[in-house]
mmCIF file of C-alpha atoms in Angstrom:
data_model
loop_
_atom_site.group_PDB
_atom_site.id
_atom_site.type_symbol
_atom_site.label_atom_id
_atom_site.label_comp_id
_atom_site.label_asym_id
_atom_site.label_seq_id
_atom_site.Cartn_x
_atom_site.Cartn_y
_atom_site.Cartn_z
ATOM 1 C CA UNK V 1 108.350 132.868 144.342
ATOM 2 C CA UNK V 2 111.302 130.002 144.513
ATOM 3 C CA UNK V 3 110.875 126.758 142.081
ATOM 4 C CA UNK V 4 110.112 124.410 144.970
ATOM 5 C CA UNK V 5 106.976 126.523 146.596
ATOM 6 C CA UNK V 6 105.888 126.720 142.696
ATOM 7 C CA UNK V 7 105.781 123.312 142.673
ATOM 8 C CA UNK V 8 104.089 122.609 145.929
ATOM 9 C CA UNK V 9 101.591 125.115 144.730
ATOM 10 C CA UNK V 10 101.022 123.758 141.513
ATOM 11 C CA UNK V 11 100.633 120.430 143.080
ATOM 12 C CA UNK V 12 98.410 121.973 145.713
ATOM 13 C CA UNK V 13 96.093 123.579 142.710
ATOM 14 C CA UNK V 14 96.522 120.177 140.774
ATOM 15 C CA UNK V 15 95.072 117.953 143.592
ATOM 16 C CA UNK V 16 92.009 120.674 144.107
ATOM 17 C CA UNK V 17 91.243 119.917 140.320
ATOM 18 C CA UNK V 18 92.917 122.209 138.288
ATOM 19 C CA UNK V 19 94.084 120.469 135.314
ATOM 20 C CA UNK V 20 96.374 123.498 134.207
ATOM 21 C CA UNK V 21 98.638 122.935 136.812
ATOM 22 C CA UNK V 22 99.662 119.622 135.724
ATOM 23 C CA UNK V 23 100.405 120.816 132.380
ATOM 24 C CA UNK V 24 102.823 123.462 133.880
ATOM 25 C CA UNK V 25 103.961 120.933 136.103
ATOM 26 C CA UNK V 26 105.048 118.300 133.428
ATOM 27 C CA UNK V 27 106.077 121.465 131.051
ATOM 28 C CA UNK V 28 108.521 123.282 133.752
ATOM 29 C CA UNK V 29 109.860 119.642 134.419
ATOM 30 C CA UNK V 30 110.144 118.008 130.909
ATOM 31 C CA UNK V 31 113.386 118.919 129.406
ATOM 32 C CA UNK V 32 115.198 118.158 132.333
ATOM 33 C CA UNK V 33 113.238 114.906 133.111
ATOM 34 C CA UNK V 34 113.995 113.749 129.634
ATOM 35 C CA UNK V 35 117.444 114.892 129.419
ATOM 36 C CA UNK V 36 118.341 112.686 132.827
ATOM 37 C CA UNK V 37 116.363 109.959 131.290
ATOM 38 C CA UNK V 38 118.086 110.086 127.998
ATOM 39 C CA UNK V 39 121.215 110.503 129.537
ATOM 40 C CA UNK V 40 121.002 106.808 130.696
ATOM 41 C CA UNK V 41 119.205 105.180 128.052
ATOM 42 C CA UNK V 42 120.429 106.835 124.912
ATOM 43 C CA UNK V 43 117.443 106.134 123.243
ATOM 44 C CA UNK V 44 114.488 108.812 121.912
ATOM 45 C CA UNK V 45 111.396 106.927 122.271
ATOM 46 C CA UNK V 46 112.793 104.768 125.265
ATOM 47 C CA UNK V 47 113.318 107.959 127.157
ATOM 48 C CA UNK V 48 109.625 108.973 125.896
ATOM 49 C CA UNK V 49 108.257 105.548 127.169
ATOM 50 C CA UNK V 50 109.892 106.279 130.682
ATOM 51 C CA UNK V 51 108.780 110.085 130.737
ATOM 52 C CA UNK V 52 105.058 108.543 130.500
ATOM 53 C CA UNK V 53 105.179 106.434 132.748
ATOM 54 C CA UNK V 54 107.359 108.677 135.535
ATOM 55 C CA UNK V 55 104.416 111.076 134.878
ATOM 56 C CA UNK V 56 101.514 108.501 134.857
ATOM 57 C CA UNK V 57 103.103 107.127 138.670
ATOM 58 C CA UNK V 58 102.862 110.994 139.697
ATOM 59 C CA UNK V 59 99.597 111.629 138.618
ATOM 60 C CA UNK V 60 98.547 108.552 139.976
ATOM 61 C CA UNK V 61 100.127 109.099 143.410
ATOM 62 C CA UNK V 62 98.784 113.027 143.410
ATOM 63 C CA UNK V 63 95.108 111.693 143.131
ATOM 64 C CA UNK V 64 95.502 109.349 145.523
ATOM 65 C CA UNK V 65 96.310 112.136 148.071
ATOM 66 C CA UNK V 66 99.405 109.537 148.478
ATOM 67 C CA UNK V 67 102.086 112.489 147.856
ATOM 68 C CA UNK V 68 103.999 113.580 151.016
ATOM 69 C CA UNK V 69 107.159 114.885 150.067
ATOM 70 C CA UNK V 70 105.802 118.765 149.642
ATOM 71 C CA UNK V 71 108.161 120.328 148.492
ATOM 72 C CA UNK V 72 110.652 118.208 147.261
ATOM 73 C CA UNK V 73 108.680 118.009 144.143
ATOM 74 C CA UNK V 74 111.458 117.167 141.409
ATOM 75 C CA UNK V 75 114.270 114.286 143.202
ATOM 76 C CA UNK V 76 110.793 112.754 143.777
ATOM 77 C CA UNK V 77 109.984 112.631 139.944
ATOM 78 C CA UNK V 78 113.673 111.816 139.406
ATOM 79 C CA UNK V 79 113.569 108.845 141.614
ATOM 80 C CA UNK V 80 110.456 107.459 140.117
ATOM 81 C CA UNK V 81 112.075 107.858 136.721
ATOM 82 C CA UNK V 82 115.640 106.370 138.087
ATOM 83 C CA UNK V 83 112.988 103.144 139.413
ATOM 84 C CA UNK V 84 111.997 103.269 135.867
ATOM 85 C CA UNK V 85 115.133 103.120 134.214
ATOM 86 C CA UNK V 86 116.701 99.997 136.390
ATOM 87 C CA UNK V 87 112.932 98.641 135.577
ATOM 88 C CA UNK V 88 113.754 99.055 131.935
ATOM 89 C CA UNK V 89 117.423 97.742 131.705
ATOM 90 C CA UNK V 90 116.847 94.667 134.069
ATOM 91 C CA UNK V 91 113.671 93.786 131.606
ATOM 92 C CA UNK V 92 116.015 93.921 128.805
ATOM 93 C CA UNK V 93 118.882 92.245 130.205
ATOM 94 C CA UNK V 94 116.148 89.111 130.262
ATOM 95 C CA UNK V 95 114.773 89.320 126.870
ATOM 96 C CA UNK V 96 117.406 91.596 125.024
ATOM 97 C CA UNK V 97 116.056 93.308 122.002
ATOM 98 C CA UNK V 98 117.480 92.773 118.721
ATOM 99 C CA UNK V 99 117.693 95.781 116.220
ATOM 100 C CA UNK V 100 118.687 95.172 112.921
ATOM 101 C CA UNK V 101 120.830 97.546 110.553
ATOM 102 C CA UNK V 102 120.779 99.040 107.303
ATOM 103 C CA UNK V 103 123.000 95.275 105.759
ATOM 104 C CA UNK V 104 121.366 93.260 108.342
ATOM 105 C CA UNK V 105 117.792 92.776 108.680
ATOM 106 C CA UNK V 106 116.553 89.552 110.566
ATOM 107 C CA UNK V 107 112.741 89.774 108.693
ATOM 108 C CA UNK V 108 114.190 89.710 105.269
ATOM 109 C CA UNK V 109 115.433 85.597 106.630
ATOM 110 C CA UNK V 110 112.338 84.962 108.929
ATOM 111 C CA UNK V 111 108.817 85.393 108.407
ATOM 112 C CA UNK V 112 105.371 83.577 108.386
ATOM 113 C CA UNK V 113 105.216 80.595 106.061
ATOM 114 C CA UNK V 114 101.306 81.035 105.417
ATOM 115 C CA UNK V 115 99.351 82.229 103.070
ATOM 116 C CA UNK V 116 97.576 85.980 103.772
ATOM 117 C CA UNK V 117 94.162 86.206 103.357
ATOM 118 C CA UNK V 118 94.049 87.452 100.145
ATOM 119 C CA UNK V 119 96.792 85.042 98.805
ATOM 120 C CA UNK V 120 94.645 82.587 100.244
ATOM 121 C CA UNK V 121 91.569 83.552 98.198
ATOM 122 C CA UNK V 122 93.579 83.876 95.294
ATOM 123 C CA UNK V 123 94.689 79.811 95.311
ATOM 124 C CA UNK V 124 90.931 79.301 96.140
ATOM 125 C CA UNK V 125 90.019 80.879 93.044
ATOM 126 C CA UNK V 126 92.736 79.253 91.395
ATOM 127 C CA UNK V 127 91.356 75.772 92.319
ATOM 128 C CA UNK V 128 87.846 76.144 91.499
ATOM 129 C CA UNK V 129 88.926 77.349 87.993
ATOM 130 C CA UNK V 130 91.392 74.706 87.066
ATOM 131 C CA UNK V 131 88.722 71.813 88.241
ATOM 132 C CA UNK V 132 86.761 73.873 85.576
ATOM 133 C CA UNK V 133 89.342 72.848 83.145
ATOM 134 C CA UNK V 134 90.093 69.579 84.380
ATOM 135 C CA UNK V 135 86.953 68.910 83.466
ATOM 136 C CA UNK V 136 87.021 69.769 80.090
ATOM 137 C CA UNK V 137 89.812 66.576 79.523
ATOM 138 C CA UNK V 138 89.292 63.715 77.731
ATOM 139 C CA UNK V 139 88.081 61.245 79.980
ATOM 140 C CA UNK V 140 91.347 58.557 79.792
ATOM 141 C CA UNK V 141 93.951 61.916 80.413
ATOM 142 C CA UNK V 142 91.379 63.291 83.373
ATOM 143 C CA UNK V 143 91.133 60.157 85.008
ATOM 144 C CA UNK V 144 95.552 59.901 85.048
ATOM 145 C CA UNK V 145 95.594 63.528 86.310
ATOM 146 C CA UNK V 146 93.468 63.265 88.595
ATOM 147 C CA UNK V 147 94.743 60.133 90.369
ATOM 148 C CA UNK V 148 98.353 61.733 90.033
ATOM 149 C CA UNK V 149 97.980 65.305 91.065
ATOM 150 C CA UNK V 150 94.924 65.008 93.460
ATOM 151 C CA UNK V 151 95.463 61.490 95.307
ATOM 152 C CA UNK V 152 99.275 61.360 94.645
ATOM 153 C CA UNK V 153 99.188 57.772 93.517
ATOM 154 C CA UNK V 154 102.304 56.659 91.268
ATOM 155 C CA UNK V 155 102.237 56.135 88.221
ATOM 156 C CA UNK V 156 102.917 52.619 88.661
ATOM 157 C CA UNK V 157 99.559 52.955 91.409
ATOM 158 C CA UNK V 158 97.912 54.089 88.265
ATOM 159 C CA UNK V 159 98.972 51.416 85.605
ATOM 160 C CA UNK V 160 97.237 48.877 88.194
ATOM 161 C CA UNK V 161 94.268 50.641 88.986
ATOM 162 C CA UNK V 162 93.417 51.941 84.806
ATOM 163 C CA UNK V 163 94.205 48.517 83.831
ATOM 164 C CA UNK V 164 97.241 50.255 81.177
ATOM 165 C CA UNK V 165 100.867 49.835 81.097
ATOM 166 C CA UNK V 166 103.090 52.877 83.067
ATOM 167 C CA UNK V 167 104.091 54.096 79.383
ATOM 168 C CA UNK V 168 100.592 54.355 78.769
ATOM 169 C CA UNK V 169 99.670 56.517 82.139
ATOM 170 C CA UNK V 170 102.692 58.537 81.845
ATOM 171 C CA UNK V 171 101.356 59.243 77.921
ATOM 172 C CA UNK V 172 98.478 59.969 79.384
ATOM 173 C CA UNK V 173 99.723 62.394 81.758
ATOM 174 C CA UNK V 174 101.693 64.117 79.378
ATOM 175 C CA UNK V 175 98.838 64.528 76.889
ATOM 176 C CA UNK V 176 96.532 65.729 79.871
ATOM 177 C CA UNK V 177 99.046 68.410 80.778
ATOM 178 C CA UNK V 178 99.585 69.846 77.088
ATOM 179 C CA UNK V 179 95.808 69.809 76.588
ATOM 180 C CA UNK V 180 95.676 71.619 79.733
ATOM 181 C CA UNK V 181 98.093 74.357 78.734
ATOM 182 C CA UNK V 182 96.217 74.786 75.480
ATOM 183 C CA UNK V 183 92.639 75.490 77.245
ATOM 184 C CA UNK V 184 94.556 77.976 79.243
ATOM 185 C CA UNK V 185 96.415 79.416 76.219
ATOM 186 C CA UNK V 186 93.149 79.566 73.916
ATOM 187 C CA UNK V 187 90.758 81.182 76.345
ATOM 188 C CA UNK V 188 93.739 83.230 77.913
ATOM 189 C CA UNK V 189 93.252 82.019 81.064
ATOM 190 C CA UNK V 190 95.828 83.636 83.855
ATOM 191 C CA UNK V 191 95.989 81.261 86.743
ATOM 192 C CA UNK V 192 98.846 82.990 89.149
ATOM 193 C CA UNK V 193 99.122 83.452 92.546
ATOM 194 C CA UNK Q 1 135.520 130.380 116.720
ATOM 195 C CA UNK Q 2 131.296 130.873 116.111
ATOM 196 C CA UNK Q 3 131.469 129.212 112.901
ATOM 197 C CA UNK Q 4 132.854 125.862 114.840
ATOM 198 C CA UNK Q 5 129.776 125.853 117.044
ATOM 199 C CA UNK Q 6 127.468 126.843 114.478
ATOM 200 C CA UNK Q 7 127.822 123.834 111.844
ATOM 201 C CA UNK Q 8 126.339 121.073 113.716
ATOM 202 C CA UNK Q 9 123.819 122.874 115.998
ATOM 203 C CA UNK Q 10 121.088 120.540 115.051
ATOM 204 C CA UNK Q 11 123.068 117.597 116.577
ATOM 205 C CA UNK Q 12 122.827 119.332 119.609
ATOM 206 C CA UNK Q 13 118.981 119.308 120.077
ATOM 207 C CA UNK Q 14 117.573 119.324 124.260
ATOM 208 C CA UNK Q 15 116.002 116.012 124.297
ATOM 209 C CA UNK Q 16 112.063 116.731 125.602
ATOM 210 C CA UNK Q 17 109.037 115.087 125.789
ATOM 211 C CA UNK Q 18 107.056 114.857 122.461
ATOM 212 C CA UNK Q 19 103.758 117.723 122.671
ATOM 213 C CA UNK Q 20 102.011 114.369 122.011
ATOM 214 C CA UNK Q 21 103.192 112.174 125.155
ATOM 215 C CA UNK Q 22 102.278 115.826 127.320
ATOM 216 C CA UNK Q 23 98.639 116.102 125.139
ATOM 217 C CA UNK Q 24 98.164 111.599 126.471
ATOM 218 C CA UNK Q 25 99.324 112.566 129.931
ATOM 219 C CA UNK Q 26 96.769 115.711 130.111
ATOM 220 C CA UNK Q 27 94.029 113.179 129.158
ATOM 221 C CA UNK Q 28 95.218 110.559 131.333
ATOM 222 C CA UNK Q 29 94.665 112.597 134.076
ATOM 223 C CA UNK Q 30 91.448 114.023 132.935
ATOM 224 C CA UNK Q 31 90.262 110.543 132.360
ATOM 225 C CA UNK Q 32 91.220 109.114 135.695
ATOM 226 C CA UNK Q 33 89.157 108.891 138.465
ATOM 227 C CA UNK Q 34 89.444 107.434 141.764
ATOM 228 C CA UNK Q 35 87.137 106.341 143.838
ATOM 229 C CA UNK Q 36 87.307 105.036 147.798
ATOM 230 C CA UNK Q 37 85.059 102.433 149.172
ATOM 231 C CA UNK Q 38 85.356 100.832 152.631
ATOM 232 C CA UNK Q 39 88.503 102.429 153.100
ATOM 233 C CA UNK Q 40 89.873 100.970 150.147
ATOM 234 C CA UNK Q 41 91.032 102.984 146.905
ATOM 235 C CA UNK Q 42 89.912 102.139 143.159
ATOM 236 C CA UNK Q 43 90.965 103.387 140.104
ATOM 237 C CA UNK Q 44 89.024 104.105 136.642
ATOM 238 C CA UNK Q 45 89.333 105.537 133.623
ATOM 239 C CA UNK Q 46 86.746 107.022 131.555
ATOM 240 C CA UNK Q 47 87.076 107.697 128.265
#
Protein backbone atom coordinates (compact mmCIF):
# COMPACT_ATOMS: atom_id res chain seq x y z
CA UNK A 1 0.00 0.00 0.00
CA UNK A 2 1.64 3.58 -1.21
CA UNK A 3 1.79 6.57 1.55
CA UNK A 4 -0.91 8.61 -0.18
CA UNK A 5 -3.82 5.70 -0.29
CA UNK A 6 -2.61 5.21 3.55
CA UNK A 7 -3.50 8.45 4.12
CA UNK A 8 -6.76 8.65 2.31
CA UNK A 9 -7.58 5.55 4.22
CA UNK A 10 -6.67 6.69 7.44
CA UNK A 11 -8.61 9.77 6.79
CA UNK A 12 -11.44 7.67 5.45
CA UNK A 13 -11.37 5.48 8.94
CA UNK A 14 -10.82 8.87 10.87
CA UNK A 15 -14.01 10.59 9.53
CA UNK A 16 -16.13 7.12 10.23
CA UNK A 17 -14.95 7.63 13.95
CA UNK A 18 -11.97 5.90 14.50
CA UNK A 19 -9.87 7.90 16.70
CA UNK A 20 -6.70 5.64 16.04
CA UNK A 21 -6.35 6.81 12.77
CA UNK A 22 -5.73 10.28 13.66
CA UNK A 23 -3.08 9.34 15.96
CA UNK A 24 -1.27 7.48 13.07
CA UNK A 25 -2.11 10.23 10.98
CA UNK A 26 -0.44 13.06 13.09
CA UNK A 27 2.40 10.31 14.13
CA UNK A 28 3.41 9.25 10.34
CA UNK A 29 3.29 13.12 9.63
CA UNK A 30 4.97 14.77 12.71
CA UNK A 31 8.63 14.80 12.22
CA UNK A 32 8.39 16.04 8.93
CA UNK A 33 5.60 18.61 9.73
CA UNK A 34 7.77 19.94 12.48
CA UNK A 35 10.97 19.81 10.76
CA UNK A 36 9.39 22.18 7.73
CA UNK A 37 7.93 24.24 10.44
CA UNK A 38 11.10 24.60 12.35
CA UNK A 39 12.94 25.08 9.40
CA UNK A 40 11.28 28.56 9.07
CA UNK A 41 10.81 29.62 12.46
CA UNK A 42 13.86 28.38 14.27
CA UNK A 43 12.13 28.22 17.30
CA UNK A 44 11.05 24.82 19.53
CA UNK A 45 7.89 25.76 21.06
CA UNK A 46 6.94 28.22 18.13
CA UNK A 47 7.14 25.31 15.78
CA UNK A 48 5.03 23.30 18.57
CA UNK A 49 2.42 26.20 18.68
CA UNK A 50 2.09 25.96 14.76
CA UNK A 51 2.06 21.99 14.71
CA UNK A 52 -1.23 22.43 17.02
CA UNK A 53 -2.81 24.49 15.35
CA UNK A 54 -1.96 22.94 11.55
CA UNK A 55 -3.45 19.82 13.24
CA UNK A 56 -6.42 21.47 15.10
CA UNK A 57 -7.45 23.24 11.26
CA UNK A 58 -7.27 19.46 9.94
CA UNK A 59 -9.21 17.93 12.41
CA UNK A 60 -11.52 20.59 12.24
CA UNK A 61 -11.90 20.51 8.44
CA UNK A 62 -12.06 16.36 8.53
CA UNK A 63 -15.24 16.61 10.82
CA UNK A 64 -16.73 18.97 8.93
CA UNK A 65 -16.74 16.52 5.95
CA UNK A 66 -15.05 19.88 4.42
CA UNK A 67 -11.83 17.80 3.17
CA UNK A 68 -11.66 17.29 -0.65
CA UNK A 69 -8.27 16.93 -1.63
CA UNK A 70 -8.23 12.82 -1.15
CA UNK A 71 -5.33 11.98 -1.59
CA UNK A 72 -3.15 14.72 -1.49
CA UNK A 73 -3.17 14.35 2.19
CA UNK A 74 0.33 15.94 3.24
CA UNK A 75 1.00 19.50 0.72
CA UNK A 76 -2.51 19.99 2.21
CA UNK A 77 -1.19 19.88 5.90
CA UNK A 78 1.91 21.70 4.61
CA UNK A 79 -0.04 24.52 3.22
CA UNK A 80 -2.13 24.98 6.27
CA UNK A 81 1.07 25.05 8.29
CA UNK A 82 2.91 27.48 5.55
CA UNK A 83 -0.72 29.83 6.23
CA UNK A 84 0.36 29.44 9.73
CA UNK A 85 3.76 30.46 9.57
CA UNK A 86 3.15 33.90 7.39
CA UNK A 87 0.17 34.14 10.18
CA UNK A 88 2.86 33.97 12.81
CA UNK A 89 5.66 36.26 11.35
CA UNK A 90 3.22 39.05 10.08
CA UNK A 91 1.71 39.01 13.90
CA UNK A 92 5.12 39.54 15.09
CA UNK A 93 6.33 41.95 12.70
CA UNK A 94 3.32 44.19 14.49
CA UNK A 95 4.03 43.61 18.04
CA UNK A 96 7.69 42.16 17.94
CA UNK A 97 8.58 40.14 20.94
CA UNK A 98 11.34 41.05 23.10
CA UNK A 99 13.55 38.22 24.68
CA UNK A 100 15.95 39.09 27.07
CA UNK A 101 19.51 37.41 27.66
CA UNK A 102 21.53 35.96 30.23
CA UNK A 103 23.26 40.20 30.98
CA UNK A 104 20.08 41.68 29.90
CA UNK A 105 16.87 41.14 31.48
CA UNK A 106 14.10 43.89 30.98
CA UNK A 107 12.02 42.60 34.46
CA UNK A 108 14.99 43.07 36.65
CA UNK A 109 14.31 47.37 35.47
CA UNK A 110 10.42 47.11 35.17
CA UNK A 111 7.92 45.71 37.33
CA UNK A 112 4.68 46.49 39.35
CA UNK A 113 5.07 49.30 41.85
CA UNK A 114 2.32 47.79 44.30
CA UNK A 115 2.24 46.09 47.11
CA UNK A 116 1.31 41.99 46.85
CA UNK A 117 -1.20 40.82 48.89
CA UNK A 118 0.69 39.59 51.50
CA UNK A 119 3.06 42.68 51.61
CA UNK A 120 -0.04 44.43 51.83
CA UNK A 121 -1.24 42.64 54.98
CA UNK A 122 2.00 42.89 56.39
CA UNK A 123 1.93 47.11 56.42
CA UNK A 124 -1.70 46.54 57.68
CA UNK A 125 -0.44 44.77 60.54
CA UNK A 126 2.26 47.10 60.82
CA UNK A 127 -0.19 50.05 61.24
CA UNK A 128 -2.53 48.71 63.65
CA UNK A 129 0.48 47.86 65.91
CA UNK A 130 2.35 51.08 65.85
CA UNK A 131 -1.14 53.11 66.62
CA UNK A 132 -0.85 50.59 69.57
CA UNK A 133 2.29 52.29 70.49
CA UNK A 134 1.47 55.64 69.54
CA UNK A 135 -0.77 55.40 72.00
CA UNK A 136 1.26 54.60 74.71
CA UNK A 137 3.08 58.45 74.26
CA UNK A 138 2.91 61.05 76.47
CA UNK A 139 0.15 63.08 75.53
CA UNK A 140 2.28 66.57 74.43
CA UNK A 141 4.88 64.08 72.10
CA UNK A 142 1.55 62.04 70.67
CA UNK A 143 -0.26 64.98 69.87
CA UNK A 144 3.27 66.46 67.64
CA UNK A 145 3.51 62.99 66.01
CA UNK A 146 0.51 62.65 65.18
CA UNK A 147 -0.13 66.01 63.49
CA UNK A 148 3.38 65.49 61.72
CA UNK A 149 3.38 61.96 60.50
CA UNK A 150 -0.44 61.38 60.05
CA UNK A 151 -1.81 64.91 58.72
CA UNK A 152 1.62 66.10 57.38
CA UNK A 153 1.28 69.52 58.92
CA UNK A 154 4.74 71.47 59.42
CA UNK A 155 6.16 71.95 62.13
CA UNK A 156 5.65 75.52 61.93
CA UNK A 157 1.54 74.25 61.23
CA UNK A 158 2.12 72.70 64.57
CA UNK A 159 3.74 75.57 66.69
CA UNK A 160 0.36 77.52 65.74
CA UNK A 161 -2.06 74.99 66.30
CA UNK A 162 -0.25 73.51 70.10
CA UNK A 163 0.09 77.01 71.03
CA UNK A 164 4.38 76.20 71.51
CA UNK A 165 7.28 77.62 69.81
CA UNK A 166 8.79 75.32 66.56
CA UNK A 167 11.83 74.43 69.01
CA UNK A 168 9.36 73.20 71.26
CA UNK A 169 7.35 70.87 68.54
CA UNK A 170 10.46 69.78 66.97
CA UNK A 171 11.60 68.72 70.88
CA UNK A 172 8.65 67.22 70.98
CA UNK A 173 9.00 65.24 67.97
CA UNK A 174 12.27 64.14 68.75
CA UNK A 175 11.34 62.94 72.25
CA UNK A 176 8.18 61.14 70.70
CA UNK A 177 10.40 59.28 68.26
CA UNK A 178 13.12 58.05 70.92
CA UNK A 179 10.29 57.03 73.26
CA UNK A 180 8.96 55.25 70.38
CA UNK A 181 12.11 53.30 69.61
CA UNK A 182 12.39 52.36 73.26
CA UNK A 183 8.71 50.68 73.46
CA UNK A 184 9.82 48.83 70.43
CA UNK A 185 13.27 47.97 71.85
CA UNK A 186 11.85 46.92 75.44
CA UNK A 187 9.01 44.69 74.34
CA UNK A 188 11.11 43.56 71.20
CA UNK A 189 8.77 44.59 68.94
CA UNK A 190 9.79 43.76 65.03
CA UNK A 191 7.84 46.08 62.84
CA UNK A 192 9.32 45.22 59.10
CA UNK A 193 7.87 44.86 56.00
CA UNK B 1 36.11 10.01 10.17
CA UNK B 2 33.09 8.36 12.75
CA UNK B 3 34.52 10.00 15.64
CA UNK B 4 33.84 13.60 13.78
CA UNK B 5 30.16 12.75 13.46
CA UNK B 6 29.86 11.15 16.66
CA UNK B 7 30.82 14.14 19.16
CA UNK B 8 27.96 16.37 18.73
CA UNK B 9 25.14 13.94 17.79
CA UNK B 10 22.85 15.41 20.32
CA UNK B 11 22.96 18.79 18.45
CA UNK B 12 21.58 17.06 15.74
CA UNK B 13 18.19 16.00 17.28
CA UNK B 14 14.85 15.59 14.43
CA UNK B 15 12.75 18.33 15.68
CA UNK B 16 9.02 16.53 16.45
CA UNK B 17 6.06 17.26 18.06
CA UNK B 18 6.14 16.93 21.92
CA UNK B 19 4.02 13.25 22.98
CA UNK B 20 2.13 15.98 24.92
CA UNK B 21 0.92 18.42 21.97
CA UNK B 22 -0.09 14.66 20.05
CA UNK B 23 -1.85 13.37 23.70
CA UNK B 24 -4.01 17.56 23.47
CA UNK B 25 -4.65 16.96 19.80
CA UNK B 26 -6.08 13.22 20.47
CA UNK B 27 -8.42 14.89 23.04
CA UNK B 28 -9.22 17.73 20.97
CA UNK B 29 -10.63 15.62 18.62
CA UNK B 30 -12.31 13.35 21.00
CA UNK B 31 -13.81 16.36 22.60
CA UNK B 32 -15.12 18.00 19.49
CA UNK B 33 -18.31 17.63 18.21
CA UNK B 34 -20.16 19.11 15.47
CA UNK B 35 -23.40 19.51 15.03
CA UNK B 36 -25.65 20.81 11.76
CA UNK B 37 -28.83 22.68 12.11
CA UNK B 38 -30.78 24.30 9.25
CA UNK B 39 -28.08 23.65 7.03
CA UNK B 40 -25.76 25.43 9.07
CA UNK B 41 -22.63 23.83 10.95
CA UNK B 42 -21.77 24.32 14.82
CA UNK B 43 -19.01 23.42 16.71
CA UNK B 44 -18.61 22.19 20.53
CA UNK B 45 -16.43 20.90 22.73
CA UNK B 46 -17.10 18.75 25.58
CA UNK B 47 -14.94 18.20 28.11
Amino acid sequence: MDILTEDSLLIKNYISGDEKALEILIEKHNQRLSSFIYSKVNNRDITEDIFQDTFIKVIKTLRRGTYNEEGKFLPWVMRIAHNLIIDHFRKSSRMPMFEGSDTFDIFAHIGDEKLNIERQLIKEQIDSDLEILVDELPEDQKEVLIMRIYRDMSFKEIAENTGVSINTALGRMRYALINLRKIIEQNNIALTN
Amino acid sequence: MGKIYATESDKCRLVKAKPETVKFLLAYSKSLSITEAKGLQFESNMN
